[in-house]
Tab-separated table of C-alpha atoms in Angstrom:
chain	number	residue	atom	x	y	z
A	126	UNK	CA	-63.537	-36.292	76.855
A	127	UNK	CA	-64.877	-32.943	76.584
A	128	UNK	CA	-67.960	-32.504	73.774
A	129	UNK	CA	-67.696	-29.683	71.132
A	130	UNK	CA	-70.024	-27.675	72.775
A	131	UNK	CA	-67.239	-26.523	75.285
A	132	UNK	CA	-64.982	-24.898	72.156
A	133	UNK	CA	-66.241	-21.844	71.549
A	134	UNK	CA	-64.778	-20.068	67.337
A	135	UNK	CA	-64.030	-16.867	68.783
A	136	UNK	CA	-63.053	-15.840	64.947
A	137	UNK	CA	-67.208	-16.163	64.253
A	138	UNK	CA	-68.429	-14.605	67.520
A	139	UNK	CA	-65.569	-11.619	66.728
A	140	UNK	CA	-67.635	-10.983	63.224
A	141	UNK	CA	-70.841	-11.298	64.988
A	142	UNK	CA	-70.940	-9.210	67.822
A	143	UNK	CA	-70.590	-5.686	65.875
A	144	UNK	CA	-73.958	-6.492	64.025
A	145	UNK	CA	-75.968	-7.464	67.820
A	146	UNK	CA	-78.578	-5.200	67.649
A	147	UNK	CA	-78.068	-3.689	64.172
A	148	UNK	CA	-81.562	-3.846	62.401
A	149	UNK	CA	-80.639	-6.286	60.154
A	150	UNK	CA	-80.645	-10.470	60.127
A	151	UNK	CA	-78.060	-11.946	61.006
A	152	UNK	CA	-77.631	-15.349	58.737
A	153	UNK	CA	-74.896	-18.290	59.321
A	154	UNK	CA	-74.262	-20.328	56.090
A	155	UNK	CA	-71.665	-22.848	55.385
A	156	UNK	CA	-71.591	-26.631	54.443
A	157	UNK	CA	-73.141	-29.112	56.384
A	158	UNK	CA	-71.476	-30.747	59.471
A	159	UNK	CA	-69.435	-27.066	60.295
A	160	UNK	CA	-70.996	-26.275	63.427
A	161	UNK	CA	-73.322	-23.414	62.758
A	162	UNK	CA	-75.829	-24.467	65.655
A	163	UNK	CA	-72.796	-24.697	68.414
A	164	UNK	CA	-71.782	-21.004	67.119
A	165	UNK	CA	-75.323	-20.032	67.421
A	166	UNK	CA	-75.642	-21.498	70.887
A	167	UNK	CA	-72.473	-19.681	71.754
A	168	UNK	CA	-73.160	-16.264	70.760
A	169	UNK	CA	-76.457	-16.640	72.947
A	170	UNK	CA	-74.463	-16.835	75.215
A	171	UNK	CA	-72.606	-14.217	75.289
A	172	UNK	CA	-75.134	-11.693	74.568
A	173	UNK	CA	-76.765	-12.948	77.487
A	174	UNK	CA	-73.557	-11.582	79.484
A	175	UNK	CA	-74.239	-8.179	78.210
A	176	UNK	CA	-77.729	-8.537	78.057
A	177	UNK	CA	-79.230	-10.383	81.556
A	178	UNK	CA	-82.726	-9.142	81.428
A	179	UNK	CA	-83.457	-9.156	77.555
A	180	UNK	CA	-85.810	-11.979	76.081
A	181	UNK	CA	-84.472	-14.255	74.507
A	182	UNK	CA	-86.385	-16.900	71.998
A	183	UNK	CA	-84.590	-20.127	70.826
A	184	UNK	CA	-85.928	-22.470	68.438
A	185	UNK	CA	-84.113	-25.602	67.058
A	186	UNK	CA	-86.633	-26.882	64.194
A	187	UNK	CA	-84.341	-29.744	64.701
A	188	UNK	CA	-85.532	-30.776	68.074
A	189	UNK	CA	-88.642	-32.545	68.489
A	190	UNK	CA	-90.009	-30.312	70.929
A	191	UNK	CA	-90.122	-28.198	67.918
A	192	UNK	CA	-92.592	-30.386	65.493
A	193	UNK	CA	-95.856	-28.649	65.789
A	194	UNK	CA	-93.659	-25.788	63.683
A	195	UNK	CA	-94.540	-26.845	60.221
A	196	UNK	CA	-95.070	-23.839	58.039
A	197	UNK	CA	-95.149	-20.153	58.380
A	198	UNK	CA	-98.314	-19.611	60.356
A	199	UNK	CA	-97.356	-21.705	62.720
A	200	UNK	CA	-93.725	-20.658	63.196
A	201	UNK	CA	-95.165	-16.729	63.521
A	202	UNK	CA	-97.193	-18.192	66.218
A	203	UNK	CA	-94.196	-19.657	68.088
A	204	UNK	CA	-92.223	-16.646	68.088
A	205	UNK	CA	-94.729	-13.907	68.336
A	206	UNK	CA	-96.438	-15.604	71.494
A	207	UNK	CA	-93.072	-15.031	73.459
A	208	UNK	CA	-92.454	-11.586	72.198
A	209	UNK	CA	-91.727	-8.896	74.979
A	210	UNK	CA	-93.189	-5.170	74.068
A	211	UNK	CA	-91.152	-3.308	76.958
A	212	UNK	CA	-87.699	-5.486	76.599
A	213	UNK	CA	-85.024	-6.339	73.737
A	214	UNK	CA	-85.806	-9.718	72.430
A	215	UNK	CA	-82.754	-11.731	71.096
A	216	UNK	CA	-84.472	-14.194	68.595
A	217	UNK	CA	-82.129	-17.674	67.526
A	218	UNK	CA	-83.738	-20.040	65.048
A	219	UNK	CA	-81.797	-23.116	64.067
A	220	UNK	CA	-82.241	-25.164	60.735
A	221	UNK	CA	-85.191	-22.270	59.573
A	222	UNK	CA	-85.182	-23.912	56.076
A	223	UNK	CA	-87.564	-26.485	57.562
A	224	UNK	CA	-90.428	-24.405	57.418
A	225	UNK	CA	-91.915	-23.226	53.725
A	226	UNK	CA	-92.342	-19.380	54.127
A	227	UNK	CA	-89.665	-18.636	56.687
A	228	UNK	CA	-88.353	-15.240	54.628
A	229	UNK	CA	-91.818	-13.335	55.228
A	230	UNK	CA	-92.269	-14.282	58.724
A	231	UNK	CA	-88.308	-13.018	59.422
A	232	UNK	CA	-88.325	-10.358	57.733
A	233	UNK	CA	-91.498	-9.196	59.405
A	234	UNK	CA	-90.215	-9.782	62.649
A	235	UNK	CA	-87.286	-7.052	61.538
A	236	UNK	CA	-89.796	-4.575	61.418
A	237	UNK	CA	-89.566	-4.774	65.431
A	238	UNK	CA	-87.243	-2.609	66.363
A	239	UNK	CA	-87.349	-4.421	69.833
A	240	UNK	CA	-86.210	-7.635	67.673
A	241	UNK	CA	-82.929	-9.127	67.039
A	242	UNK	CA	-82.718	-12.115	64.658
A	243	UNK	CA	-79.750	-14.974	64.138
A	244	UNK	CA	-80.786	-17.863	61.850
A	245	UNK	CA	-78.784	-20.832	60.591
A	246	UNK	CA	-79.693	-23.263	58.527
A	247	UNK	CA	-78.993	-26.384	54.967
A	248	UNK	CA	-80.183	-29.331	53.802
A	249	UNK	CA	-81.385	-30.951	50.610
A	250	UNK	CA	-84.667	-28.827	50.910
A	251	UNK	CA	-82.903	-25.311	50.762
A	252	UNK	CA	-78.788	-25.102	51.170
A	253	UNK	CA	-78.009	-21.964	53.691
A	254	UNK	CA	-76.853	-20.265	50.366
A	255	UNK	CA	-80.373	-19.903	49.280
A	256	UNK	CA	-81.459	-19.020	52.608
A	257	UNK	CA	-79.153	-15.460	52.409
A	258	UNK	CA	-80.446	-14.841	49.445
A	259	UNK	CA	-84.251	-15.416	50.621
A	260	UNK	CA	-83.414	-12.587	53.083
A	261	UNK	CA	-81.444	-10.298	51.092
A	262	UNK	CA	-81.912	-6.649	51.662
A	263	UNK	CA	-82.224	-6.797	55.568
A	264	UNK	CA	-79.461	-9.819	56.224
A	265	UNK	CA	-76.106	-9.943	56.704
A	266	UNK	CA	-74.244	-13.043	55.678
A	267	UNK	CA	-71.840	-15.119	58.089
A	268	UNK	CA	-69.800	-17.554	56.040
A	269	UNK	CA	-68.814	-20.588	58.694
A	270	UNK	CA	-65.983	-22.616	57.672
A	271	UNK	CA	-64.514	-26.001	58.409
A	272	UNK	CA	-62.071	-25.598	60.842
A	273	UNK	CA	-58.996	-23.673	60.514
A	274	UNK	CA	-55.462	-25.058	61.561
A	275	UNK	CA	-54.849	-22.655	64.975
A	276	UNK	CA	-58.758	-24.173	65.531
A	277	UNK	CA	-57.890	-27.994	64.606
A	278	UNK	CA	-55.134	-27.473	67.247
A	279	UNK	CA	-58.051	-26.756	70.091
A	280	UNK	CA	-59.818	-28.539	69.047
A	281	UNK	CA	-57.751	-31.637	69.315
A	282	UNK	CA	-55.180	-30.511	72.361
A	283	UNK	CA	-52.441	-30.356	69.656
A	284	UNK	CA	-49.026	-29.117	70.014
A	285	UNK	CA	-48.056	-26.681	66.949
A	286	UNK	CA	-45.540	-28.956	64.842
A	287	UNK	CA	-44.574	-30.215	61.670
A	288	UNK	CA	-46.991	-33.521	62.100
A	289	UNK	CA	-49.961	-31.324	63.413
A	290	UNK	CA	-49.624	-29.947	60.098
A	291	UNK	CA	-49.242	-33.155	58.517
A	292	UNK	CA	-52.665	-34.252	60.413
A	293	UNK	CA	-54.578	-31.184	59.446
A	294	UNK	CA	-53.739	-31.928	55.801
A	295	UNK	CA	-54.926	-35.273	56.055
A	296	UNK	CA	-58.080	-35.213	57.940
A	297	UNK	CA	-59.240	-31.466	57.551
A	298	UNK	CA	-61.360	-29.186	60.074
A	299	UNK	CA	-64.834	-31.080	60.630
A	300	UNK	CA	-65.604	-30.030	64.265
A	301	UNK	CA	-67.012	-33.382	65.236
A	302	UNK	CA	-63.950	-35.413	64.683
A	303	UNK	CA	-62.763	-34.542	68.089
A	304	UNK	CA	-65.639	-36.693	69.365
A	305	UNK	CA	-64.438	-39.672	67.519
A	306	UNK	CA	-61.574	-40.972	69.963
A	307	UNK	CA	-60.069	-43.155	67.734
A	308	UNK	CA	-58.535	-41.521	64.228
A	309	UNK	CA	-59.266	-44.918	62.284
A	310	UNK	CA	-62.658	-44.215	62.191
A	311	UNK	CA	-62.216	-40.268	60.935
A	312	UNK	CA	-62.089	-41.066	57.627
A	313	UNK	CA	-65.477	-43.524	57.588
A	314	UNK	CA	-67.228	-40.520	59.465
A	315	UNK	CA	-65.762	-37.933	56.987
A	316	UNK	CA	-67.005	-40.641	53.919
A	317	UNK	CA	-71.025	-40.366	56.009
A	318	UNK	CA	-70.507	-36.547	55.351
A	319	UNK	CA	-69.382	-36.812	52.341
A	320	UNK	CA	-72.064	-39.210	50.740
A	321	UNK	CA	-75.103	-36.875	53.052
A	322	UNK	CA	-73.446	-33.398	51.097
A	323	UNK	CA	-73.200	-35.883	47.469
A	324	UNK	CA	-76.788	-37.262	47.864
A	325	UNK	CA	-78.883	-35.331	49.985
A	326	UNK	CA	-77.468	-31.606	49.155
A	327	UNK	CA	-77.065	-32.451	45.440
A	328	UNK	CA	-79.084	-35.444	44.045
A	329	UNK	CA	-81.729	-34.873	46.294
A	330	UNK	CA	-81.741	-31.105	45.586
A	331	UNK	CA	-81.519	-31.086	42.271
A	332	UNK	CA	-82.800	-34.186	41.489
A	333	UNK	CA	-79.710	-35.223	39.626
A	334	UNK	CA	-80.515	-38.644	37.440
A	335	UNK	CA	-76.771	-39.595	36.529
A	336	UNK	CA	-75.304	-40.567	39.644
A	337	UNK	CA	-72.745	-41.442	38.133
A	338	UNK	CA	-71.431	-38.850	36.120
A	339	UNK	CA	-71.484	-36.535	39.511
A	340	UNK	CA	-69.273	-39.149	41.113
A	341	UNK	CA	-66.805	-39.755	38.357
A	342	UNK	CA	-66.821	-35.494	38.716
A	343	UNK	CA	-66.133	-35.139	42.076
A	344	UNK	CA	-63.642	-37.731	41.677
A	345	UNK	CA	-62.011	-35.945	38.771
A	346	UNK	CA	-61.818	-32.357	40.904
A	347	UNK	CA	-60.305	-34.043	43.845
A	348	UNK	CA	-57.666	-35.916	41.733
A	349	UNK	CA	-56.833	-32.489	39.895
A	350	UNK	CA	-56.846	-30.047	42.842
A	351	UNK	CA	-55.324	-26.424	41.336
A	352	UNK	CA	-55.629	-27.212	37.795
A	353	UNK	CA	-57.180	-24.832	35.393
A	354	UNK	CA	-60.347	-26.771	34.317
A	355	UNK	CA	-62.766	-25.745	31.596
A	356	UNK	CA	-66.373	-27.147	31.403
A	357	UNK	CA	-65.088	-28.930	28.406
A	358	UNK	CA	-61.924	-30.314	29.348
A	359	UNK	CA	-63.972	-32.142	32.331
A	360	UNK	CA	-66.622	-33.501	29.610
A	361	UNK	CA	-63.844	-34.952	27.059
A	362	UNK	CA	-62.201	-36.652	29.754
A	363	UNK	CA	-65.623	-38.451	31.238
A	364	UNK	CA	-66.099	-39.149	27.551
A	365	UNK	CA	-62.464	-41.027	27.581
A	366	UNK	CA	-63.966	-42.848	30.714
A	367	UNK	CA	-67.253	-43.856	28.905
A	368	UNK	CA	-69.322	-41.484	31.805
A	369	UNK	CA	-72.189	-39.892	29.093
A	370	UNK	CA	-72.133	-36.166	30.083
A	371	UNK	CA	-72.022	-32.680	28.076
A	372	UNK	CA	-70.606	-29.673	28.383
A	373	UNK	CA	-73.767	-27.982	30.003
A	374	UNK	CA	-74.374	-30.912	32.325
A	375	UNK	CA	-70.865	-30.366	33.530
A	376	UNK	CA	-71.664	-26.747	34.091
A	377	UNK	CA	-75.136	-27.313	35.846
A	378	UNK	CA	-73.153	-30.241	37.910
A	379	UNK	CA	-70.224	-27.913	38.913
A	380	UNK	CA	-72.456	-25.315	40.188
A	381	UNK	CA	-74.804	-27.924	42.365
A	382	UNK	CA	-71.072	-28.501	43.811
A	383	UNK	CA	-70.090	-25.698	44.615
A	384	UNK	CA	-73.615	-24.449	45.749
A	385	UNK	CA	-73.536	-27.250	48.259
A	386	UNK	CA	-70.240	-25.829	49.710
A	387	UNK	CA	-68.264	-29.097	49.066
A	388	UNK	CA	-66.212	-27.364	46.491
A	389	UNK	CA	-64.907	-23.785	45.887
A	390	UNK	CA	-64.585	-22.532	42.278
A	391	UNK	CA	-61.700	-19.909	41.628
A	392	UNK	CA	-62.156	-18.251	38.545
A	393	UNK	CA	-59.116	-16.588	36.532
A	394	UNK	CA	-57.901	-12.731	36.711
A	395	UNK	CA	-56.275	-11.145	34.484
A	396	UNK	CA	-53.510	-8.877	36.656
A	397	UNK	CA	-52.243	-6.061	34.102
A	398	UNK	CA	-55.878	-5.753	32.117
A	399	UNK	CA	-58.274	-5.991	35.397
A	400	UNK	CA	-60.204	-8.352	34.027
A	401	UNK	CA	-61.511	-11.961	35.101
A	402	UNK	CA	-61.529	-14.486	32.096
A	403	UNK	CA	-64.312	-16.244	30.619
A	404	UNK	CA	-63.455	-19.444	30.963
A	405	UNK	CA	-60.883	-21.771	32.661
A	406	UNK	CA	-60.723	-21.782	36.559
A	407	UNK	CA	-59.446	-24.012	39.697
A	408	UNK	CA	-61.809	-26.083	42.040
A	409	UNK	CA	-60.543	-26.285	45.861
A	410	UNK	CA	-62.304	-28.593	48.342
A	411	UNK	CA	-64.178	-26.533	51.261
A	412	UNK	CA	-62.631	-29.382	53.840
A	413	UNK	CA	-59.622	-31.238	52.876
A	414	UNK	CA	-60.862	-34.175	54.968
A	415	UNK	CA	-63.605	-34.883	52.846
A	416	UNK	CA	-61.554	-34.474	49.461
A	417	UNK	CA	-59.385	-37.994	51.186
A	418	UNK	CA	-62.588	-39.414	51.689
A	419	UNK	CA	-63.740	-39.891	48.257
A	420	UNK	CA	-60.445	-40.105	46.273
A	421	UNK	CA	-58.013	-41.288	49.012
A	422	UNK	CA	-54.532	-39.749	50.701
A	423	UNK	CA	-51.577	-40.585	48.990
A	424	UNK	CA	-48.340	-38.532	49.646
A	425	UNK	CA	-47.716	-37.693	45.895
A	426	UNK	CA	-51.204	-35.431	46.841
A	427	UNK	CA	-49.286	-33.651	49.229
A	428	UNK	CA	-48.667	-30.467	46.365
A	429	UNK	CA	-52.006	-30.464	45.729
A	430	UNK	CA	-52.806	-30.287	49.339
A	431	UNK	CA	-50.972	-27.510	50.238
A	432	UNK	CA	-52.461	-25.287	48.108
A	433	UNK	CA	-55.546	-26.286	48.923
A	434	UNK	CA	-54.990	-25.295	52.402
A	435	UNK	CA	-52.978	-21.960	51.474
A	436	UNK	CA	-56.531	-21.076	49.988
A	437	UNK	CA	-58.490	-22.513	52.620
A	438	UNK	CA	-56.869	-19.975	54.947
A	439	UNK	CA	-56.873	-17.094	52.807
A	440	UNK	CA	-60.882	-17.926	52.259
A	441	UNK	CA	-60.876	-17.965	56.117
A	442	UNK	CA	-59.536	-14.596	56.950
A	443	UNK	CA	-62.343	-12.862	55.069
A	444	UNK	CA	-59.818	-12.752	51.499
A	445	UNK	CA	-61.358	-12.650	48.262
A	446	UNK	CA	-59.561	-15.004	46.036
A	447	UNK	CA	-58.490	-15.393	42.071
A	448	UNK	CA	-55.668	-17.183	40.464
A	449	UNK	CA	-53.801	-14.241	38.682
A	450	UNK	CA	-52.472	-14.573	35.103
A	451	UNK	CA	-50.118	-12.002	33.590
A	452	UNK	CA	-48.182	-12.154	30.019
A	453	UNK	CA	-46.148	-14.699	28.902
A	454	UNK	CA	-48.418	-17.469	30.200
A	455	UNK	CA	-46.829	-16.450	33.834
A	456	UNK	CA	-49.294	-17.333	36.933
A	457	UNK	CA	-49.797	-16.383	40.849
A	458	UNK	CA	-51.228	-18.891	42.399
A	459	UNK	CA	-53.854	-16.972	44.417
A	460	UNK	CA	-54.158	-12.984	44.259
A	461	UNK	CA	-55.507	-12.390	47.774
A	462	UNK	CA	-58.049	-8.785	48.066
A	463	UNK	CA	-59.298	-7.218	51.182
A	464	UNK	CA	-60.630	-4.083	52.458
A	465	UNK	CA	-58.140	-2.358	49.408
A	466	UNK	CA	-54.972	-4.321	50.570
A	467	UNK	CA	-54.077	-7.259	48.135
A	468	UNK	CA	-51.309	-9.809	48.563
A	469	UNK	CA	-50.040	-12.378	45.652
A	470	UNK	CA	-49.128	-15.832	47.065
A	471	UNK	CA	-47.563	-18.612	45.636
A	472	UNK	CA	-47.177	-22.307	46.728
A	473	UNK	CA	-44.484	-24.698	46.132
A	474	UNK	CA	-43.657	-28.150	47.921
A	475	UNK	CA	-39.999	-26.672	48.080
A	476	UNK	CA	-37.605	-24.664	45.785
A	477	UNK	CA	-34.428	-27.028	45.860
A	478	UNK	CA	-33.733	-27.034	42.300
A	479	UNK	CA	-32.864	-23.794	40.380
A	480	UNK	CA	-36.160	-24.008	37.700
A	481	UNK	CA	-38.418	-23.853	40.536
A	482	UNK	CA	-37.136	-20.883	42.252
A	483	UNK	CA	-36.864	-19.686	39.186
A	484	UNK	CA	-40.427	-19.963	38.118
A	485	UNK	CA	-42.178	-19.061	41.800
A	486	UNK	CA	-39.336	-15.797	42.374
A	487	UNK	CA	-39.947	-14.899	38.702
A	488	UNK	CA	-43.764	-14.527	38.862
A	489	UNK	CA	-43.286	-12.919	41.727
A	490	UNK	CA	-40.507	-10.396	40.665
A	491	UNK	CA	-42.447	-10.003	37.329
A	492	UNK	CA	-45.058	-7.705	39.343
A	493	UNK	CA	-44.407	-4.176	39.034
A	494	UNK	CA	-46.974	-3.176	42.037
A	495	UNK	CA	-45.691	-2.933	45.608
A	496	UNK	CA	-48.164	-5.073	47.185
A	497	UNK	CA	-46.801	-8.096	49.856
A	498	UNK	CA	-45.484	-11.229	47.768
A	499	UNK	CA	-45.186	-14.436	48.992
A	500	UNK	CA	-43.493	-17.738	48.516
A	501	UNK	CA	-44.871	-20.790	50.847
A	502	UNK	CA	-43.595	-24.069	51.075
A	503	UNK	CA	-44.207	-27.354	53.083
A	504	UNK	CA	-41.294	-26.916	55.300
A	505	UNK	CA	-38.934	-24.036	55.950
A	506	UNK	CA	-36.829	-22.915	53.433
A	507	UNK	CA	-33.815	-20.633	53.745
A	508	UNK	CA	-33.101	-17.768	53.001
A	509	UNK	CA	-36.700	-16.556	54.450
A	510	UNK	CA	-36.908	-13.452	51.769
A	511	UNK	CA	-35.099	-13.000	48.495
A	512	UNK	CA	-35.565	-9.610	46.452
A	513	UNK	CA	-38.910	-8.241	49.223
A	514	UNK	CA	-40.428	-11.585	48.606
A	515	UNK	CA	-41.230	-13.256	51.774
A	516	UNK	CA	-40.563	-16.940	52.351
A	517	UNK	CA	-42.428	-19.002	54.523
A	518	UNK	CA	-43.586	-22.440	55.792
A	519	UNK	CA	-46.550	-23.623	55.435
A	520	UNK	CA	-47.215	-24.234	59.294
A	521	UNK	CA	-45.314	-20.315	59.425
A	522	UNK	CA	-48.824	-19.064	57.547
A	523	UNK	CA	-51.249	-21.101	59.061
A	524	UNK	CA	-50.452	-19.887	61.903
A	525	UNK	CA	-50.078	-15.681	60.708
């Protein structure tokens, strides 16, 4: 079987490419196990194409061969010795949280014009989120994602059908599962991920002391997928389960989550006033995979699912999402933004019963604005548009 090396995410390298040699740093962030490093290693590689006789200086703080780099002395040493004055040099540094001071000696590097800089790099010790923000000012931020459907079919040799689908919902886009030959033993390697996010980018991090409050959390997100959660609905409820936890703690905890990349908040946005509200928003799992690993797969998920993956993609094409809430208690399920287009998008398992296509058409209709609206269910449904609002399957838009 082929490794993963041999896949190249031509969505990343697309994103990259316009900033090569743009004075700025180029930064890859995302949870753990997503495959920054193989995208690093592949866009080396293609700037070597274009650029045969530059210099190029890779360092995996990963790799043994690597130990002697231990702080920022020693890592300006490492890079600086192999500097070219009369040539471009292309400069890759994997895992760069590893060494304390890493920010001052990359960001003095960018003084160079003759330097070019791509660093990835989470753990327990600093998650990649904190890493952009080390740099900010001279970075530019590359969010990497788990894979996305068109990519789990590459990845995998997949046909495009109904039960590709049904696998992608089940097992999610960790690159490394096409290693694993066997898919009994996907969701024990997705449960290693999970626990290394849960107790090395989390309880490590932030030195969390009740384990088990954080569990009984997750648990409680990935059981309620798309509902609107405030800080204290999640508190009473551990309360009813006799997990000791306030409101704050559930706060601080929900942030370490989401900070971690294991979970996505979606906060609430008011459509007719503008506004985002204060409280109340919905929690979708960054990989769907790892949401069966701690609470299980069970077919009555499969609503939940869907919409988790509806936002998974929309989070994947570069959309900025919000659940949108308009008078009368109506709701949109996601209110997708982007470069001044915005689409609304709503998710049902089907509409075979007249209150359902009721409620989904009505939100819908009930916008006055002319932006695309959209109605996407599990399977095809017919007719495929009803009064400008688009119908689709879910397989239909994971593939758009």
């Amino acid at each position: 079987m082929e490794t993963q090396i041999n896949i190249p995410r031509p969505h990343y390298l697309n994103r990259i490419l316009p900033y090569v040699d743009k004075g700025i740093i180029k930064v890859l962030t995302g949870q753990r196990r997503v495959g920054k490093s193989y995208i690093l290693k592949y866009l080396e590689d293609e700037i070597r194409k274009s650029h045969p006789t530059a210099n190029y200086i890779t360092i995996n703080l990963e790799d043994f061969a690597f130990s002697h780099i231990t702080d920022a002395g020693a890592l300006h040493e490492a890079i600086t010795s192999r500097l070219s004055q009369s040539v471009k040099n292309y400069i890759f540094v994997d895992e760069i949280q590893e060494v304390e001071g890493f920010d001052k000696v990359i960001r003095s590097l960018c003084l160079n014009p003759l330097n070019d800089i791509y660093v990835t790099g989470s753990n327990s010790s600093m998650l990649s989120s904190e890493i952009a923000s080390r740099l900010a000012g001279r970075s530019i931020e590359i969010k990497v994602h788990p894979l996305s459907y068109c990519e789990f079919l590459e990845f995998h040799g997949l046909d495009d059908s109904d039960s590709s689908v049904d696998l992608y919902l089940r097992y999610g886009g960790m690159p490394y599962l096409r290693n694993l030959p066997e898919r009994e033993t996907w969701l024990e390697y997705l449960s290693g991920v999970a626990d290394a996010l849960v107790y090395r980018d989390i309880v490590a991090r932030y030195d969390v002391r009740n384990n088990d409050f954080l569990q009984r959390m997750l648990l409680f997100l990935a059981d309620n997928i798309g509902q609107i959660f405030t800080a204290k609905r999640i508190a009473d409820y551990l309360k009813s389960q006799r997990v000791g936890g306030t409101v704050t703690s559930v706060q601080a905890y929900a942030d370490y989550i989401c900070e971690a990349y294991l979970v996505n908040k979606v906060r609430r946005w008011d459509i007719e006033g503008r506004k985002y509200f204060e409280i109340g928003e919905k929690y979708f799992f960054e990989d769907m995979g790892l949401r069966n690993a701690l609470v299980g797969y069970k077919p009555s998920d499969i609503g939940k699912l869907l919409e988790n993956a509806v936002y998974n993609k929309l989070i994947f094409d570069g959309y900025d999402v919000k659940v949108g809430v308009m008078t009368k208690g109506r709701e949109i399920d996601f209110v997708a933004e982007k470069e001044g287009e915005r689409k609304y998008v709503q998710v049902a398992v089907n509409v075979n019963d007249s209150a359902t296509i009721e409620r989904e058409f009505g939100n819908l209709s009930a916008i006055s604005d002319n932006y695309d609206k959209l109605l996407i269910t599990l399977r095809d449904s017919a007719p495929n548009t009803l009064d400008g609002i688009r119908m689709m399957s879910l397989r239909g838009f994971l593939n758009e």
